Amino acid sequence: MLLLNRSELAQVLTMPDAIAAVADGFREHQRGRSLTPLRMHVEVEPVEGVYLMMPSYLEKNALFGTKVLSVYPRNAEQQKPTISSLYLLNNAADGTFLALMDGYFLTGIRTGAASAVAAGQLARADACIHGIIGTGGQALYQAEAIAAVRSIRELLVYDRNEPAARAFAETATQKLGVPVAVLGSAQAVAAQAEILTTVTTSSTPVICRADVRPGCHVNAVGAFKPTMQEIGSDLLTDALVVVDTYQGCLHEAGDLVVPIKAGAYRREDLHAELGEILLGTKSGRTSDAQITLFKSVGIAFEDLVVANLAYQRAQERQMGTRVCLTD
């Protein structure tokens, strides 16, 4: 079995390659060539933590893999990581273990890649101002991913923690080579953004319809539990809404679960899964003024295709550490 740490993954995985792999994963899933159940949640209520287990099987290349991660928001109070994760890759033909790798980097790059796939299909071709609300660990992946599919000339950001936002702006400027401005509110970012990414853990909407300019594409990334909600229901009703999967979003995404339960939005109003857009069985944007919205909660085949890409690249470059657990 091959061990791959975070720095090794960063050497073998590029964002454009991850975007291509994730797009292929969506197509394969849409064609019915994957088995990807809902992730399993184990709540650790005394410390407000949660363990997540995310298995997936893909017929293509006979692959199976499982991500295990923990999310402990209160760790931030002790300057500890809030997310810990690892990924186990198997050969589905014989069940053997191929690789064990860092799941944090894998999650970051595949989540950014999924947003980029959606933006590539749904955002206006001339969109060049990217706004990000929430500057935590996922934000830089999102910024890099969108810059890979659109010619971004300016990045606008907001976070309730202003020092964190300013630290992010400095890092993003160096990495992307574009000016990054820290604004004073989520609404100020949304008012100017042509592509808007929300990546918070808010339980109440951070943006509504009045905040978003015509023609904007929104990637709603942060809310991954039924109690979380970043997007106002009035924005949903006025947008063309595409999801990563119906099953995952209707079960886990508070952005949809909350307004549907309240009668403010209907499941029938969801336009498509992203895979349907990629295969051409559903249409995308129909006008420059239309607002489009991609809601994602993350789906395990995204991790699987990117983990396989990392494994193949590492083998080619003879990277990683070989271990045998049966010795």
Coordinates of C-alpha atoms in Angstrom, one line a residue, residues 70-308:
S70 CA -14.1 14.4 11.4
V71 CA -15.5 17.9 11.7
Y72 CA -15.0 19.5 15.2
P73 CA -15.8 23.3 14.9
R74 CA -14.9 24.0 18.5
N75 CA -11.3 22.9 17.9
A76 CA -10.8 26.4 16.5
E77 CA -11.0 27.8 20.1
Q78 CA -7.9 25.8 20.9
Q79 CA -6.1 26.6 17.6
K80 CA -6.5 23.0 16.5
P81 CA -7.7 21.9 13.0
T82 CA -11.5 21.7 12.7
I83 CA -11.3 19.0 10.0
S84 CA -9.2 15.8 10.0
S85 CA -9.5 13.4 7.1
L86 CA -7.9 10.4 5.4
Y87 CA -8.7 8.5 2.2
L88 CA -8.4 4.8 1.5
L89 CA -8.2 3.6 -2.1
N90 CA -9.0 0.1 -3.2
N91 CA -8.8 -2.0 -6.3
A92 CA -12.4 -3.0 -6.7
A93 CA -11.5 -6.0 -8.9
D94 CA -9.8 -7.9 -6.1
G95 CA -10.4 -5.8 -3.0
T96 CA -6.8 -5.1 -2.3
F97 CA -5.7 -1.8 -0.7
L98 CA -3.8 0.5 -3.1
A99 CA -3.2 3.7 -1.1
L100 CA -3.8 5.7 2.0
M101 CA -3.6 9.4 1.6
D102 CA -4.4 12.7 3.3
G103 CA -8.1 13.5 3.0
Y104 CA -7.9 17.2 3.8
F105 CA -6.1 18.3 0.6
L106 CA -8.2 15.8 -1.4
T107 CA -11.4 17.3 -0.1
G108 CA -10.2 20.8 -0.7
I109 CA -9.2 20.3 -4.3
R110 CA -12.1 18.1 -5.4
T111 CA -14.7 20.6 -3.8
G112 CA -13.1 23.5 -5.6
A113 CA -13.0 21.4 -8.8
A114 CA -16.7 20.6 -8.6
S115 CA -17.5 24.3 -8.3
A116 CA -15.3 25.0 -11.3
V117 CA -17.1 22.3 -13.3
A118 CA -20.4 24.0 -12.5
A119 CA -19.1 27.5 -13.2
G120 CA -17.7 26.3 -16.5
Q121 CA -21.1 25.2 -17.5
L122 CA -23.3 27.9 -15.9
A123 CA -21.4 31.1 -15.4
R124 CA -21.4 33.8 -18.1
A125 CA -18.4 33.4 -20.4
D126 CA -17.3 37.0 -19.7
A127 CA -17.6 36.7 -15.9
C128 CA -14.4 38.1 -14.4
I129 CA -15.2 39.2 -10.8
H130 CA -15.3 36.5 -8.3
G131 CA -16.7 37.0 -4.8
I132 CA -16.2 34.7 -1.9
I133 CA -18.1 34.8 1.4
G134 CA -16.2 32.9 4.1
T135 CA -12.4 32.7 4.0
G136 CA -11.8 29.4 5.8
G137 CA -9.7 26.5 4.6
Q138 CA -11.9 25.8 1.5
A139 CA -11.8 29.4 0.2
L140 CA -8.4 29.3 -1.5
Y141 CA -9.3 26.1 -3.3
Q142 CA -12.4 27.8 -4.6
A143 CA -10.5 30.8 -5.7
E144 CA -8.0 28.8 -7.6
A145 CA -10.6 26.6 -9.2
I146 CA -12.7 29.4 -10.5
A147 CA -9.6 31.1 -11.9
A148 CA -8.9 27.9 -13.9
V149 CA -12.2 28.2 -15.8
R150 CA -12.8 32.0 -16.1
S151 CA -10.4 34.9 -16.6
I152 CA -10.7 36.4 -13.2
R153 CA -9.3 39.9 -12.9
E154 CA -10.5 40.7 -9.3
L155 CA -11.4 38.7 -6.2
L156 CA -13.7 40.2 -3.5
V157 CA -14.0 38.6 -0.1
Y158 CA -15.8 38.9 3.2
D159 CA -15.5 37.1 6.5
R160 CA -16.9 37.9 9.9
N161 CA -13.3 37.5 11.1
E162 CA -11.7 40.5 9.4
P163 CA -8.1 39.5 10.3
A164 CA -8.7 36.1 8.8
A165 CA -10.1 37.7 5.7
R166 CA -7.1 40.0 5.3
A167 CA -4.6 37.1 5.8
F168 CA -6.5 35.2 3.1
A169 CA -6.4 38.2 0.8
E170 CA -2.6 38.3 1.1
T171 CA -2.2 34.6 0.4
A172 CA -4.6 34.6 -2.5
T173 CA -3.0 37.7 -4.1
Q174 CA 0.4 35.9 -4.1
K175 CA -1.0 32.6 -5.3
L176 CA -3.4 33.9 -8.0
G177 CA -1.7 37.1 -9.1
V178 CA -4.9 39.1 -9.1
P179 CA -6.0 42.0 -6.7
V180 CA -8.0 40.8 -3.7
A181 CA -10.2 43.3 -1.8
V182 CA -11.6 42.7 1.6
L183 CA -15.1 44.2 1.8
G184 CA -17.2 45.1 4.9
S185 CA -20.2 42.8 4.3
A186 CA -21.5 39.8 2.4
Q187 CA -23.9 42.0 0.6
A188 CA -21.1 44.3 -0.6
V189 CA -19.4 41.3 -2.1
A190 CA -22.6 39.9 -3.7
A191 CA -23.5 43.2 -5.2
Q192 CA -20.4 43.2 -7.4
A193 CA -19.6 39.5 -8.0
E194 CA -20.3 38.0 -11.4
I195 CA -19.4 34.6 -9.8
L196 CA -20.3 34.3 -6.1
T197 CA -19.1 31.5 -3.8
T198 CA -20.6 31.0 -0.4
V199 CA -18.5 28.8 1.9
T200 CA -19.6 29.4 5.4
T201 CA -21.2 27.2 8.2
S202 CA -24.0 29.6 8.8
S203 CA -27.4 28.4 10.0
T204 CA -29.2 31.5 8.6
P205 CA -28.9 32.9 5.0
V206 CA -26.0 35.2 4.3
I207 CA -27.4 36.4 1.0
C208 CA -30.8 36.8 -0.6
R209 CA -32.1 37.7 -4.0
A210 CA -31.8 41.5 -3.5
D211 CA -28.1 41.1 -2.9
V212 CA -27.2 39.4 -6.1
R213 CA -26.8 41.1 -9.5
P214 CA -28.5 39.9 -12.6
G215 CA -26.5 37.3 -14.5
C216 CA -24.5 36.1 -11.5
H217 CA -23.6 32.5 -11.0
V218 CA -23.7 31.3 -7.4
N219 CA -21.8 28.3 -6.0
A220 CA -23.4 27.5 -2.6
V221 CA -20.7 25.3 -1.0
G222 CA -20.8 25.7 2.7
A223 CA -24.1 24.2 4.0
F224 CA -23.7 20.4 4.2
K225 CA -26.2 19.6 7.0
P226 CA -30.0 20.1 7.1
T227 CA -29.6 22.7 9.8
M228 CA -27.2 24.9 7.8
Q229 CA -28.5 27.6 5.4
E230 CA -26.5 30.2 3.4
I231 CA -29.0 31.0 0.6
G232 CA -32.3 32.8 1.1
S233 CA -35.3 31.0 -0.4
D234 CA -36.2 34.0 -2.5
L235 CA -32.9 33.6 -4.4
L236 CA -33.6 29.9 -5.0
T237 CA -37.0 30.8 -6.5
D238 CA -35.5 33.3 -8.9
A239 CA -32.5 31.2 -10.0
L240 CA -31.9 28.3 -12.3
V241 CA -30.9 25.7 -9.6
V242 CA -28.5 22.8 -10.4
V243 CA -27.3 20.3 -7.7
D244 CA -24.5 17.9 -7.5
T245 CA -27.0 15.1 -6.8
Y246 CA -30.7 15.2 -6.0
Q247 CA -30.2 12.5 -3.4
G248 CA -27.5 14.2 -1.4
C249 CA -28.8 17.8 -1.6
L250 CA -32.4 16.9 -0.8
H251 CA -31.3 14.9 2.2
E252 CA -28.4 17.0 3.6
A253 CA -28.5 20.6 2.1
G254 CA -30.3 23.0 4.5
D255 CA -30.3 25.5 1.7
L256 CA -33.0 23.3 0.1
V257 CA -34.3 21.3 3.1
V258 CA -35.3 24.3 5.1
P259 CA -37.3 26.2 2.4
I260 CA -38.9 23.0 1.1
K261 CA -40.2 22.1 4.6
A262 CA -41.4 25.7 5.0
G263 CA -43.2 25.6 1.7
A264 CA -41.1 28.4 0.3
Y265 CA -39.5 26.2 -2.4
R266 CA -40.6 23.1 -4.3
R267 CA -38.4 20.1 -5.1
E268 CA -40.0 20.1 -8.5
D269 CA -38.4 23.5 -9.2
L270 CA -34.9 22.0 -9.1
H271 CA -33.6 22.2 -12.7
A272 CA -31.0 19.5 -13.0
E273 CA -28.1 17.6 -11.6
L274 CA -24.7 18.8 -12.8
G275 CA -24.2 15.5 -14.6
E276 CA -27.3 16.1 -16.7
I277 CA -25.9 19.5 -17.8
L278 CA -22.5 17.9 -18.7
L279 CA -24.2 15.1 -20.8
G280 CA -26.5 17.6 -22.5
T281 CA -29.7 16.1 -21.4
K282 CA -30.6 19.3 -19.6
S283 CA -29.9 22.9 -20.6
G284 CA -27.8 25.4 -18.8
R285 CA -28.0 29.2 -18.7
T286 CA -30.5 30.6 -21.2
S287 CA -29.7 34.3 -21.0
D288 CA -27.0 36.7 -19.8
A289 CA -29.4 38.1 -17.2
Q290 CA -30.3 34.8 -15.7
I291 CA -29.1 33.9 -12.2
T292 CA -27.7 30.4 -11.9
L293 CA -27.0 28.6 -8.7
F294 CA -25.1 25.4 -8.1
K295 CA -25.8 23.7 -4.7
S296 CA -23.3 21.1 -3.6
V297 CA -22.9 19.1 -0.4
G298 CA -20.0 17.0 -1.8
I299 CA -20.3 13.5 -3.2
A300 CA -17.9 10.6 -2.6
F301 CA -17.2 9.8 -6.3
E302 CA -15.5 13.2 -6.5
D303 CA -13.0 12.1 -3.9
L304 CA -12.6 8.7 -5.7
V305 CA -11.7 10.1 -9.1
V306 CA -9.2 12.6 -7.7
A307 CA -7.6 10.0 -5.3
N308 CA -7.1 7.7 -8.3

